[in-house]
DNA sequence: GTTTTTTTGATTTACGTACATCAAATTTGG
DNA sequence: CCAAATTTGATGTACGTAAATCAAAAAAAC
């Protein structure tokens, strides 16, 4: 049988109350006594029964998710996954609240973060906007012992405990290699459609993409980036215009707004064999992959990201270890054959 | 606050004991009373606190993993992941035992399964060998209310509750499309290295591969399958021989034993531009991907499979729902850029 | 050595559920 | 209508931990 607090007390020759004081870092224990207890804990291999502890504490996990108010399929999906998680709240003892902040607005994000230090959630998940002020606010909260994970978009250089999202540089590199290999020995130009270069994940994807293109596919020239602001209408216009250029043989869409991209491709490129790689599996991109308008989709699974963020925050709140391999968010590559 | 059994008792106007009888399907409750309680449960939205229930029951989950005694990297990896899970046992209240059976030996597997119905584990995970006897044995255990999940290799047509593994037909199709697209417009022959056509997952991968090749890449001819028995030495000999054929421009290795494949490629194909797709990310295939000997690796994550199997078995044992999207084992596609 | 402070022990209640026991109430059969 | 059988209630203990109280013991300060 697994040892309990009683066994520890007996082994250390102290009372239950003292063991409790040590376990829960309560004051009033002499150093030598604390050592005795800790030795007993180590020797018996005691592990606190988290379920029993949470029961006794009546613990719940108030969590806050901070999301940008962006109107695109991916963010809608992310929201939906958080709602699913809220439905599971009773069973998971979580109490999840979402806060929407204007997208790409560091000041707004900072003020929300500052408000949180009064509210005392036991964990914060946030889609980070990359700015020095935000980094400072996050670091401050971490120092106040709030568990924080970044979601989808990271805040490198900050003290956040974990990042629940894909490696966007790797994603861009992968897109480049797929596109390059699919195009074989052909020469030509590549159009790149992004949302905005103000967003870190988009910048990173582009960075990864261009570096592999430059290193390994010198016959493919990358045209100036089209910034579609994740808006289908804007994306449509930009892509439609760009396709006037007959030298384009490939397209990489690294942001959202793919509905517009697909429409432009169907209107302007029926007679051409374009190779197209896009991000995020949505109803539109899925249909386009199936009808061969798109050749491959790179995806991050919003459901996994949300569940992982919750697991990590709970573990941090309890001071427990996380299974790193389990929490790595993988880059999904979908061809028409392995769609879920 | 979440309603408790006390609230249910009060709402239904019965005693705690009666609520308990209803909740735990104990006898001695009149039909009308049972209805009253069930109504109260529904109306208050009562959900049993599984942690408290397990605490009270002193519940553990004795689980059995049945694995083939195969000596290849993938099975070693799977074993390692199960050992990891065993290390987590105290925290997860599991009690995991593994049983090795001779590979590809339905009779041995059946006799192990029959032995289990006496041992009463609360769940069984097994790498299935595809045979009618096995199917029958599994169905028998399912009828005796044992939760059963198949691992890595499925047993379609049986009553198993869940399959923790990838869709191998989709994997084969994906391999074909990747290979076809990478080869572009080139014509030539494709060598296929398998472990054994007696294993269902290998048969399915081949089936998916050949069907996409036939449909979409008619210029590529598939040579007769080389059966390497997942053995590096055999694989090396077969591939080295096959590479005497100068018409070969691509290789698909759908089984294990890739160490031999890689060695053969390095010896015989230095001067040629072969496109190679292999299964399972191991130290050898990873190195080969990085040095461009292999172009893409398809992988199933053994850690995810094991953890998913455990989660599903526990949920089934408790009669709880599983999050389907979370338990879908995805096919990983690795290029050298998105290696973990 | 006495007082003050700090440390430790003993004990109790609580969390939400499971499960057992025994008595009381109700229903059923004859 | 009575006896037997069934159903229900009341109650207590247990699971492993948290957290509180108050008394007792030990250590530190004077």
XYZ file of C-alpha atoms (C1' of nucleotides) in Angstrom:
740
model
C 0.000 0.000 0.000
C 0.925 3.567 -0.589
C 2.173 5.370 2.530
C -0.067 8.007 4.112
C 0.571 10.969 6.355
C 0.092 8.648 9.328
C 2.948 6.447 8.175
C 5.164 9.497 7.803
C 4.292 10.679 11.285
C 5.070 7.273 12.749
C 8.317 6.904 10.801
C 9.535 10.366 11.723
C 8.423 9.985 15.311
C 6.349 13.129 15.222
C 2.675 13.888 15.278
C 0.283 14.218 12.384
C 0.040 17.924 12.962
C 3.749 18.367 12.445
C 3.720 16.363 9.250
C 0.894 18.559 8.066
C 2.887 21.663 8.909
C 5.813 20.437 6.891
C 3.734 19.271 3.943
C 1.835 22.508 3.687
C 4.739 24.800 4.470
C 3.125 26.097 7.589
C 5.338 27.878 10.128
C 6.254 26.691 13.558
C 8.505 23.719 12.849
C 12.097 23.587 13.953
C 14.648 22.983 11.269
C 15.779 19.610 12.625
C 12.216 18.374 12.933
C 11.417 19.469 9.425
C 14.461 17.524 8.228
C 13.319 14.395 10.050
C 9.925 14.594 8.398
C 11.389 15.265 4.987
C 13.668 12.303 5.351
C 10.763 10.066 6.250
C 8.834 11.373 3.249
C 11.735 10.574 0.990
C 12.446 7.187 2.455
C 8.901 5.942 2.393
C 8.362 7.464 -1.025
C 5.343 9.326 0.171
C 3.257 11.010 -2.509
C 0.439 13.248 -1.503
C -2.925 11.956 -2.643
C -3.975 14.924 -4.718
C -7.568 13.769 -4.974
C -7.947 13.485 -1.226
C -6.151 16.778 -0.688
C -8.366 18.596 -3.146
C -11.400 17.059 -1.560
C -10.330 18.240 1.862
C -9.518 21.680 0.567
C -12.712 21.889 -1.421
C -10.356 23.090 -4.070
C -11.453 24.502 -7.369
C -9.233 25.996 -10.012
C -10.390 29.441 -11.083
C -8.700 29.961 -14.447
C -8.737 32.929 -16.750
C -8.305 32.762 -20.524
C -7.399 36.020 -22.234
C -8.181 36.017 -25.940
C -8.000 38.603 -28.709
C -11.335 39.727 -30.088
C -10.549 38.510 -33.611
C -13.249 37.423 -35.950
C -11.694 34.496 -37.765
C -12.285 30.772 -37.924
C -9.336 29.869 -35.777
C -10.283 32.138 -32.899
C -13.871 30.965 -33.150
C -12.609 27.425 -32.894
C -10.460 28.282 -29.917
C -13.457 29.869 -28.226
C -15.535 26.801 -28.927
C -12.917 24.593 -27.334
C -12.870 26.759 -24.243
C -16.649 26.460 -24.042
C -16.239 22.692 -24.229
C -13.773 22.870 -21.383
C -16.250 24.940 -19.386
C -18.820 22.197 -19.869
C -16.352 19.762 -18.327
C -15.677 22.141 -15.432
C -17.700 20.353 -12.761
C -15.794 17.122 -13.316
C -12.423 18.850 -13.515
C -13.009 21.287 -10.619
C -12.161 24.170 -12.903
C -13.947 27.491 -13.040
C -13.011 29.069 -16.328
C -13.640 32.623 -17.364
C -12.637 34.206 -20.659
C -11.725 37.828 -21.186
C -11.655 39.345 -24.646
C -9.201 42.111 -25.388
C -8.828 44.121 -28.578
C -6.400 42.338 -30.886
C -2.852 43.675 -31.259
C -3.351 46.148 -28.419
C -0.606 45.726 -25.828
C -1.954 48.465 -23.565
C -5.359 46.822 -23.278
C -3.769 43.474 -22.543
C -1.554 44.978 -19.876
C -4.482 46.613 -18.125
C -6.373 43.321 -18.077
C -3.349 41.555 -16.653
C -3.010 44.137 -13.946
C -6.653 43.754 -13.002
C -6.093 40.030 -12.526
C -3.640 40.359 -9.690
C -6.551 41.503 -7.539
C -8.903 38.757 -8.692
C -6.547 35.940 -7.677
C -7.242 33.262 -10.266
C -5.105 30.185 -9.749
C -3.909 30.301 -13.335
C -3.862 32.458 -16.452
C -3.782 31.404 -20.097
C -3.280 34.126 -22.647
C -2.822 34.625 -26.355
C 0.153 36.894 -26.079
C 0.660 40.098 -27.966
C 4.372 40.565 -28.287
C 5.391 43.815 -26.638
C 7.790 44.875 -23.884
C 4.960 46.158 -21.663
C 3.168 42.853 -21.889
C 6.349 40.989 -21.059
C 6.828 43.179 -18.009
C 3.250 42.666 -16.849
C 3.550 38.905 -17.257
C 6.824 38.801 -15.378
C 5.264 40.770 -12.568
C 2.399 38.301 -12.277
C 4.776 35.353 -12.378
C 6.729 36.881 -9.522
C 3.465 37.173 -7.614
C 3.267 33.381 -8.088
C 0.504 33.224 -10.681
C 0.920 30.307 -13.049
C 0.851 31.672 -16.584
C 0.852 29.885 -19.915
C 0.873 31.509 -23.287
C -1.529 30.116 -25.826
C -1.083 29.942 -29.624
C 1.275 32.923 -29.637
C 4.235 32.932 -27.287
C 6.012 35.636 -25.353
C 9.630 34.594 -25.580
C 11.952 36.163 -23.097
C 9.240 36.417 -20.476
C 8.974 34.274 -17.383
C 5.733 32.513 -18.478
C 5.766 28.949 -17.252
C 4.765 27.259 -20.451
C 3.782 27.823 -24.049
C 0.818 25.852 -25.392
C 1.232 26.268 -29.099
C 3.240 25.136 -32.072
C 6.754 26.116 -33.026
C 5.968 28.634 -35.721
C 9.465 28.829 -37.135
C 9.372 25.074 -37.660
C 5.940 25.458 -39.219
C 7.248 27.976 -41.729
C 10.261 25.811 -42.526
C 8.048 22.809 -43.033
C 5.783 24.755 -45.348
C 8.781 25.819 -47.385
C 10.135 22.326 -47.748
C 6.763 20.893 -48.683
C 6.207 23.599 -51.257
C 9.726 23.273 -52.620
C 9.522 19.511 -52.898
C 6.038 19.554 -54.393
C 7.246 21.980 -57.036
C 10.207 19.751 -57.845
C 12.643 21.334 -60.250
C 10.310 24.090 -61.407
C 11.381 27.697 -61.335
C 9.066 30.564 -60.533
C 7.640 32.889 -57.976
C 5.936 32.255 -54.671
C 3.214 34.472 -53.239
C 2.966 34.704 -49.478
C -0.254 35.752 -47.804
C -0.017 36.686 -44.127
C -2.362 38.282 -41.638
C -0.125 40.912 -40.213
C 3.576 41.239 -39.655
C 2.771 42.712 -36.255
C 1.881 39.293 -34.916
C 4.708 37.203 -33.668
C 3.470 33.847 -34.937
C 3.091 35.178 -38.455
C 6.510 36.781 -38.385
C 8.021 33.524 -37.210
C 6.320 31.450 -39.870
C 7.577 33.812 -42.516
C 11.047 33.740 -41.061
C 11.152 29.940 -41.139
C 9.698 29.879 -44.620
C 12.093 32.337 -46.173
C 15.147 30.793 -44.590
C 14.478 27.309 -45.952
C 13.513 28.747 -49.318
C 16.756 30.681 -49.511
C 18.905 27.762 -48.367
C 17.391 24.983 -50.368
C 15.181 26.227 -53.160
C 17.041 29.083 -54.828
C 14.996 28.707 -58.002
C 11.900 29.856 -56.191
C 11.576 33.589 -55.589
C 9.429 34.892 -52.779
C 7.297 37.882 -53.712
C 6.623 40.693 -51.204
C 4.292 39.541 -48.466
C 0.596 40.273 -48.884
C -0.908 41.366 -45.588
C -4.520 40.250 -45.590
C -5.217 41.203 -41.958
C -6.842 37.811 -41.499
C -9.812 39.202 -43.383
C -11.310 37.086 -46.196
C -12.287 40.115 -48.274
C -8.887 41.731 -48.123
C -7.192 38.408 -48.738
C -9.366 37.820 -51.770
C -8.520 41.138 -53.300
C -4.795 40.848 -52.660
C -4.522 37.317 -54.003
C -6.704 38.023 -57.001
C -4.472 40.963 -57.903
C -1.301 39.018 -57.360
C -2.412 36.173 -59.591
C -2.249 38.563 -62.521
C 1.450 37.753 -62.345
C 1.868 34.694 -64.528
C 5.168 33.773 -62.913
C 3.527 32.636 -59.709
C 3.640 28.883 -59.302
C 3.092 28.549 -55.574
C 1.247 30.179 -52.693
C 1.875 30.016 -48.949
C -0.898 31.342 -46.765
C 0.404 31.567 -43.248
C -2.486 33.339 -41.558
C -6.268 33.298 -41.462
C -8.795 34.600 -43.960
C -8.352 31.592 -46.194
C -11.930 31.779 -47.385
C -10.877 34.742 -49.528
C -7.756 32.961 -50.715
C -9.743 29.950 -51.856
C -12.247 32.090 -53.692
C -9.469 33.958 -55.506
C -7.764 30.714 -56.456
C -10.953 29.270 -57.876
C -11.657 32.391 -59.916
C -8.206 33.133 -61.217
C -6.243 29.962 -61.322
C -8.497 27.288 -62.766
C -6.259 26.928 -65.775
C -2.981 26.933 -63.836
C -1.318 24.344 -61.687
C -0.547 26.296 -58.570
C 0.807 24.552 -55.533
C -0.799 25.968 -52.430
C -0.033 25.481 -48.764
C -2.188 27.053 -46.090
C -2.475 27.147 -42.327
C -5.366 26.120 -40.112
C -7.870 23.432 -40.904
C -11.314 24.983 -41.183
C -14.419 24.057 -43.127
C -13.134 26.147 -46.031
C -9.598 24.930 -46.149
C -10.781 21.364 -45.694
C -13.069 21.606 -48.697
C -10.301 23.215 -50.716
C -7.885 20.442 -49.791
C -10.349 17.818 -50.905
C -11.018 19.478 -54.264
C -7.271 19.977 -54.839
C -7.331 23.768 -54.642
C -4.988 23.475 -51.675
C -2.226 20.878 -51.576
C -1.428 20.731 -47.879
C -2.679 22.267 -44.675
C -0.592 22.926 -41.606
C -2.644 22.975 -38.469
C -2.511 23.442 -34.757
C -5.237 21.676 -32.826
C -7.026 24.297 -30.737
C -8.634 21.617 -28.600
C -5.288 20.194 -27.661
C -3.947 23.620 -26.910
C -6.794 24.467 -24.574
C -6.740 21.120 -22.775
C -2.989 21.269 -22.455
C -3.094 24.799 -21.055
C -5.619 23.700 -18.442
C -3.606 20.630 -17.463
C -0.435 22.648 -17.127
C -2.073 25.426 -15.109
C -3.643 22.935 -12.719
C -0.352 21.118 -12.309
C 1.524 24.364 -11.662
C -1.112 25.443 -9.159
C -0.613 22.174 -7.294
C 3.134 22.292 -7.702
C 3.123 19.078 -9.702
C 5.260 18.020 -12.640
C 3.881 17.972 -16.167
C 4.560 15.285 -18.761
C 6.496 17.340 -21.288
C 5.964 15.011 -24.213
C 2.256 15.074 -23.579
C 2.109 18.841 -23.534
C 4.098 19.441 -26.712
C 1.672 20.841 -29.258
C 2.444 19.206 -32.534
C 2.254 20.685 -35.980
C -0.323 18.699 -37.907
C 0.280 18.248 -41.598
C -2.831 17.311 -43.513
C -2.966 16.021 -47.033
C -6.313 15.000 -48.404
C -5.644 11.452 -47.274
C -5.154 11.928 -43.558
C -7.886 14.381 -42.709
C -9.500 13.685 -39.336
C -21.869 25.119 -5.518
C -22.080 21.739 -7.055
C -24.923 19.614 -5.647
C -24.005 16.653 -3.445
C -25.793 13.459 -2.506
C -27.267 15.322 0.452
C -28.924 17.823 -1.863
C -30.326 15.007 -3.939
C -31.723 13.301 -0.864
C -33.350 16.491 0.298
C -34.745 17.335 -3.118
C -36.158 13.854 -3.646
C -37.475 13.660 -0.120
C -35.655 10.420 0.633
C -32.746 9.430 2.806
C -29.098 9.397 1.932
C -29.122 5.620 1.977
C -31.733 5.492 -0.732
C -29.842 7.909 -2.938
C -26.802 5.764 -2.471
C -28.771 2.674 -3.484
C -29.921 4.352 -6.654
C -26.524 5.787 -7.535
C -24.721 2.520 -7.074
C -27.406 0.328 -8.565
C -27.984 -1.525 -5.341
C -31.225 -3.474 -4.944
C -34.054 -2.706 -2.591
C -35.540 0.446 -4.096
C -39.090 0.633 -5.379
C -39.517 1.757 -8.952
C -41.369 4.975 -8.052
C -38.758 5.949 -5.472
C -35.954 5.312 -7.907
C -37.708 7.586 -10.411
C -38.020 10.361 -7.840
C -34.315 10.171 -7.119
C -33.362 10.067 -10.757
C -35.503 13.101 -11.441
C -33.813 14.999 -8.644
C -30.413 14.000 -10.005
C -31.326 15.293 -13.422
C -32.935 18.490 -12.193
C -30.124 19.487 -9.915
C -27.562 18.424 -12.497
C -25.819 16.225 -9.998
C -22.491 14.781 -11.062
C -20.764 12.256 -8.909
C -17.468 13.510 -7.545
C -15.244 10.829 -8.973
C -12.273 11.804 -6.826
C -14.258 11.515 -3.619
C -15.873 8.286 -4.807
C -12.531 6.741 -5.650
C -11.161 7.839 -2.327
C -14.023 6.233 -0.496
C -13.716 3.068 -2.530
C -9.982 2.994 -2.173
C -10.155 2.359 -5.886
C -7.212 1.404 -7.987
C -7.255 0.459 -11.614
C -5.511 -2.833 -12.273
C -4.722 -2.722 -15.988
C -3.109 -5.300 -18.211
C -1.119 -4.520 -21.346
C -0.608 -7.408 -23.747
C 2.303 -6.888 -26.120
C 4.016 -8.970 -28.758
C 7.551 -10.063 -27.919
C 9.041 -8.251 -30.928
C 12.557 -6.963 -30.883
C 12.315 -3.711 -32.788
C 12.655 -0.046 -31.958
C 8.987 0.658 -32.004
C 8.071 -2.087 -29.549
C 10.967 -1.077 -27.349
C 9.621 2.443 -27.380
C 6.152 1.239 -26.542
C 7.536 -0.757 -23.638
C 9.439 2.268 -22.407
C 6.270 4.346 -22.454
C 4.439 1.723 -20.445
C 7.238 1.779 -17.914
C 6.844 5.534 -17.720
C 3.159 5.053 -17.072
C 3.973 2.563 -14.334
C 6.135 5.206 -12.680
C 3.126 7.486 -12.658
C 0.950 4.742 -11.202
C 0.766 5.996 -7.618
C -0.560 9.358 -8.724
C -2.976 7.866 -11.233
C -4.171 5.010 -9.023
C -3.292 2.539 -11.745
C -1.644 -0.797 -11.280
C -0.248 -1.790 -14.642
C 1.064 -5.175 -15.613
C 2.418 -6.162 -18.999
C 2.226 -9.597 -20.536
C 4.393 -10.554 -23.472
C 3.089 -13.021 -26.001
C 4.901 -14.491 -29.006
C 4.322 -12.235 -32.003
C 1.871 -13.298 -34.700
C 0.627 -16.227 -32.604
C -3.151 -16.041 -32.251
C -3.370 -19.177 -30.101
C -0.961 -17.804 -27.505
C -2.841 -14.524 -27.400
C -6.155 -16.301 -26.961
C -4.889 -18.338 -24.071
C -3.581 -15.221 -22.336
C -6.924 -13.524 -22.838
C -8.735 -16.480 -21.382
C -6.496 -16.450 -18.343
C -7.429 -12.821 -17.734
C -11.088 -13.451 -17.116
C -10.082 -15.064 -13.846
C -7.662 -12.331 -12.830
C -10.292 -9.569 -13.073
C -8.272 -6.569 -14.194
C -10.445 -3.503 -14.647
C -9.173 -2.978 -18.156
C -7.141 -4.600 -20.915
C -5.014 -2.989 -23.613
C -3.662 -5.249 -26.321
C -1.700 -5.135 -29.516
C -4.088 -7.260 -31.504
C -3.133 -10.084 -33.778
C -5.805 -10.261 -36.389
C -7.462 -13.678 -36.282
C -10.986 -15.018 -35.819
C -10.100 -16.799 -32.584
C -8.721 -13.609 -31.106
C -11.820 -11.734 -32.152
C -13.980 -14.337 -30.449
C -11.931 -14.221 -27.255
C -12.102 -10.433 -27.169
C -15.835 -10.442 -27.731
C -16.255 -12.913 -24.908
C -14.314 -10.667 -22.521
C -16.281 -7.621 -23.597
C -19.508 -9.477 -22.848
C -18.109 -10.258 -19.418
C -17.862 -6.437 -19.055
C -14.104 -6.053 -19.310
C -13.123 -2.762 -20.924
C -10.795 -3.551 -23.824
C -8.839 -1.271 -26.092
C -6.668 -2.340 -28.965
C -3.295 -0.699 -29.217
C -1.302 0.088 -32.364
C -2.968 -2.706 -34.308
C -6.731 -2.914 -34.355
C -9.179 -5.791 -34.386
C -11.932 -4.543 -36.650
C -15.206 -6.350 -36.429
C -14.694 -7.161 -32.767
C -16.524 -5.536 -29.880
C -13.391 -3.833 -28.464
C -14.378 -0.492 -26.946
C -11.700 1.628 -28.513
C -8.672 1.592 -30.772
C -5.631 3.563 -29.641
C -3.642 3.743 -32.835
C -3.433 5.440 -36.181
C -5.539 4.830 -39.249
C -3.099 2.737 -41.231
C -4.943 2.955 -44.513
C -4.770 6.727 -44.271
C -1.085 6.405 -43.400
C -0.420 4.389 -46.548
C -2.393 6.807 -48.681
C -0.513 9.747 -47.206
C 2.812 8.069 -47.901
C 1.782 7.517 -51.497
C 0.753 11.092 -52.047
C 3.886 12.467 -50.446
C 6.080 10.186 -52.521
C 4.141 10.922 -55.687
C 4.275 14.661 -55.162
C 7.934 14.654 -54.183
C 8.768 12.759 -57.344
C 6.824 15.238 -59.427
C 6.509 14.212 -63.026
C 9.202 11.553 -62.911
C 8.519 8.040 -64.124
C 9.972 4.985 -62.528
C 9.627 2.197 -60.051
C 8.891 2.181 -56.353
C 10.265 -0.386 -53.932
C 8.129 -1.227 -50.922
C 9.676 -2.712 -47.798
C 7.272 -4.209 -45.295
C 7.641 -6.286 -42.163
C 5.166 -8.997 -42.874
C 1.963 -9.187 -44.783
C 0.541 -11.235 -41.918
C 0.203 -8.125 -39.773
C -2.903 -6.112 -40.233
C -1.332 -2.668 -39.913
C 1.231 -3.439 -42.591
C -1.415 -4.846 -44.910
C -3.507 -1.743 -44.421
C -0.646 0.629 -45.092
C 0.156 -1.212 -48.288
C -3.472 -1.177 -49.302
C -3.716 2.588 -48.828
C -0.417 3.126 -50.584
C -1.190 1.085 -53.659
C -4.651 2.511 -54.077
C -3.479 6.129 -54.157
C -0.546 5.193 -56.368
C -2.868 3.500 -58.839
C -5.406 6.310 -58.826
C -3.143 9.295 -58.969
C 0.389 8.394 -59.953
C 0.117 5.945 -62.839
C 3.661 6.728 -63.951
C 5.028 5.126 -60.825
C 5.114 1.335 -60.773
C 5.114 -0.516 -57.486
C 7.549 -3.431 -57.369
C 6.674 -6.641 -55.491
C 6.732 -6.085 -51.747
C 9.928 -6.944 -49.896
C 9.142 -8.643 -46.606
C 11.912 -7.730 -44.181
C 10.264 -9.285 -41.111
C 11.058 -6.094 -39.206
C 14.634 -7.332 -39.058
C 17.424 -4.886 -39.942
C 19.655 -7.602 -41.435
C 16.969 -9.029 -43.671
C 15.845 -5.557 -44.658
C 19.392 -4.600 -45.561
C 19.871 -7.609 -47.817
C 16.529 -7.191 -49.572
C 16.940 -3.496 -50.195
C 20.565 -3.821 -51.271
C 19.518 -6.442 -53.796
C 16.593 -4.439 -55.039
C 18.710 -1.346 -55.606
C 20.509 -3.220 -58.348
C 17.453 -2.240 -60.359
C 18.324 1.157 -61.794
C 14.677 1.969 -62.480
C 13.912 2.482 -58.811
C 13.370 6.128 -57.936
C 11.465 5.818 -54.694
C 11.211 3.656 -51.606
C 8.394 3.246 -49.103
C 9.296 1.432 -45.915
C 6.109 0.727 -44.042
C 7.427 -1.457 -41.234
C 10.298 -1.623 -38.814
C 13.914 -2.651 -39.362
C 14.793 0.688 -40.882
C 18.341 0.489 -39.630
C 18.991 -2.027 -42.405
C 17.198 0.088 -44.946
C 19.284 3.128 -44.121
C 22.513 1.176 -44.345
C 21.576 -0.228 -47.746
C 20.654 3.218 -49.002
C 23.948 4.692 -47.898
C 25.938 1.904 -49.534
C 24.095 1.564 -52.797
C 22.435 4.827 -53.562
C 24.934 7.564 -52.844
C 25.029 8.540 -56.473
C 21.283 8.442 -57.019
C 18.467 10.740 -55.989
C 16.065 8.333 -54.385
C 13.009 9.631 -52.607
C 12.411 7.645 -49.461
C 9.508 7.589 -47.037
C 9.631 5.478 -43.901
C 7.541 4.771 -40.832
C 8.360 5.291 -37.187
C 10.678 7.918 -35.817
C 13.637 6.238 -34.145
C 17.210 7.278 -33.568
C 18.131 5.741 -36.923
C 15.362 7.178 -39.016
C 15.794 10.556 -37.351
C 19.466 10.657 -38.300
C 18.640 9.543 -41.811
C 16.015 12.267 -42.148
C 18.496 14.889 -41.061
C 21.189 13.757 -43.498
C 18.647 13.572 -46.347
C 18.780 9.805 -46.755
C 15.097 9.743 -45.886
C 12.724 12.441 -47.106
C 9.794 12.034 -44.744
C 8.875 9.943 -41.740
C 5.377 8.913 -40.783
C 5.036 8.247 -37.111
C 2.646 7.215 -34.411
C 3.492 8.509 -30.967
C 3.742 5.506 -28.657
C 3.527 7.719 -25.577
C 0.242 9.164 -26.710
C -1.073 5.737 -27.524
C -0.245 4.373 -24.087
C -1.597 7.385 -22.208
C -4.727 7.402 -24.319
C -5.304 3.693 -23.730
C -5.011 4.229 -19.982
C -7.357 7.206 -19.978
C -9.937 5.338 -22.009
C -9.747 2.214 -19.880
C -10.143 4.201 -16.672
C -13.067 6.114 -18.109
C -14.760 2.921 -19.278
C -14.198 1.322 -15.894
C -15.922 4.270 -14.248
C -18.618 4.426 -16.887
C -17.530 7.905 -17.925
C -17.457 9.533 -21.340
C -14.180 10.047 -23.208
C -13.273 13.141 -25.209
C -13.093 11.607 -28.667
C -11.004 14.351 -30.221
C -8.476 13.995 -27.442
C -8.167 10.262 -27.922
C -7.718 10.293 -31.689
C -4.172 9.159 -32.373
C -2.818 11.346 -35.097
C -0.465 10.404 -37.863
C 2.637 12.514 -37.440
C 4.430 13.581 -40.572
C 7.994 14.623 -39.968
C 10.223 16.469 -42.387
C 13.630 17.504 -41.188
C 12.206 20.860 -40.182
C 9.548 19.830 -37.697
C 11.305 17.128 -35.756
C 10.426 17.200 -32.064
C 15.547 29.873 37.712
C 11.786 32.057 35.962
C 9.385 34.025 32.231
C 8.502 34.345 27.507
C 8.491 32.507 23.109
C 8.611 28.866 20.004
C 7.722 24.301 18.796
C 5.118 20.087 19.084
C 1.208 16.929 20.249
C -3.460 15.482 20.637
C -7.762 15.899 18.995
C -11.609 17.300 16.220
C -14.180 18.491 12.166
C -14.644 18.625 7.385
C -14.627 17.319 2.263
C -18.109 13.906 -0.813
C -18.812 9.396 -1.436
C -19.145 4.193 -0.394
C -20.786 0.702 2.206
C -22.559 -1.820 6.099
C -25.876 -2.488 9.823
C -30.094 -2.446 12.155
C -34.453 -0.669 13.049
C -38.701 1.124 11.314
C -42.029 1.691 7.970
C -44.428 0.134 4.121
C -46.130 -3.080 0.904
C -47.492 -7.675 -0.425
C -49.388 -12.367 0.064
C -52.428 -15.346 2.044
C -56.115 -8.638 9.182
C -51.894 -10.715 10.275
C -47.468 -12.360 9.019
C -43.847 -12.216 5.851
C -41.290 -9.841 2.667
C -39.721 -5.755 0.870
C -38.424 -1.077 1.031
C -36.678 2.882 3.406
C -34.404 5.574 7.131
C -30.995 6.564 10.502
C -26.608 6.142 11.694
C -21.793 5.143 11.773
C -17.263 4.233 9.805
C -14.015 4.670 6.289
C -10.946 6.786 2.565
C -6.499 10.461 2.914
C -5.830 14.975 3.579
C -6.553 19.939 5.365
C -7.065 22.994 8.842
C -8.137 24.605 13.239
C -7.864 24.669 18.397
C -5.819 24.215 22.726
C -2.762 22.147 25.767
C 1.805 20.570 26.704
C 6.533 20.522 26.158
C 10.777 22.392 24.886
C 13.827 26.041 23.851
C 15.347 30.769 24.240
C 15.757 35.097 26.720
C 16.308 37.407 30.821
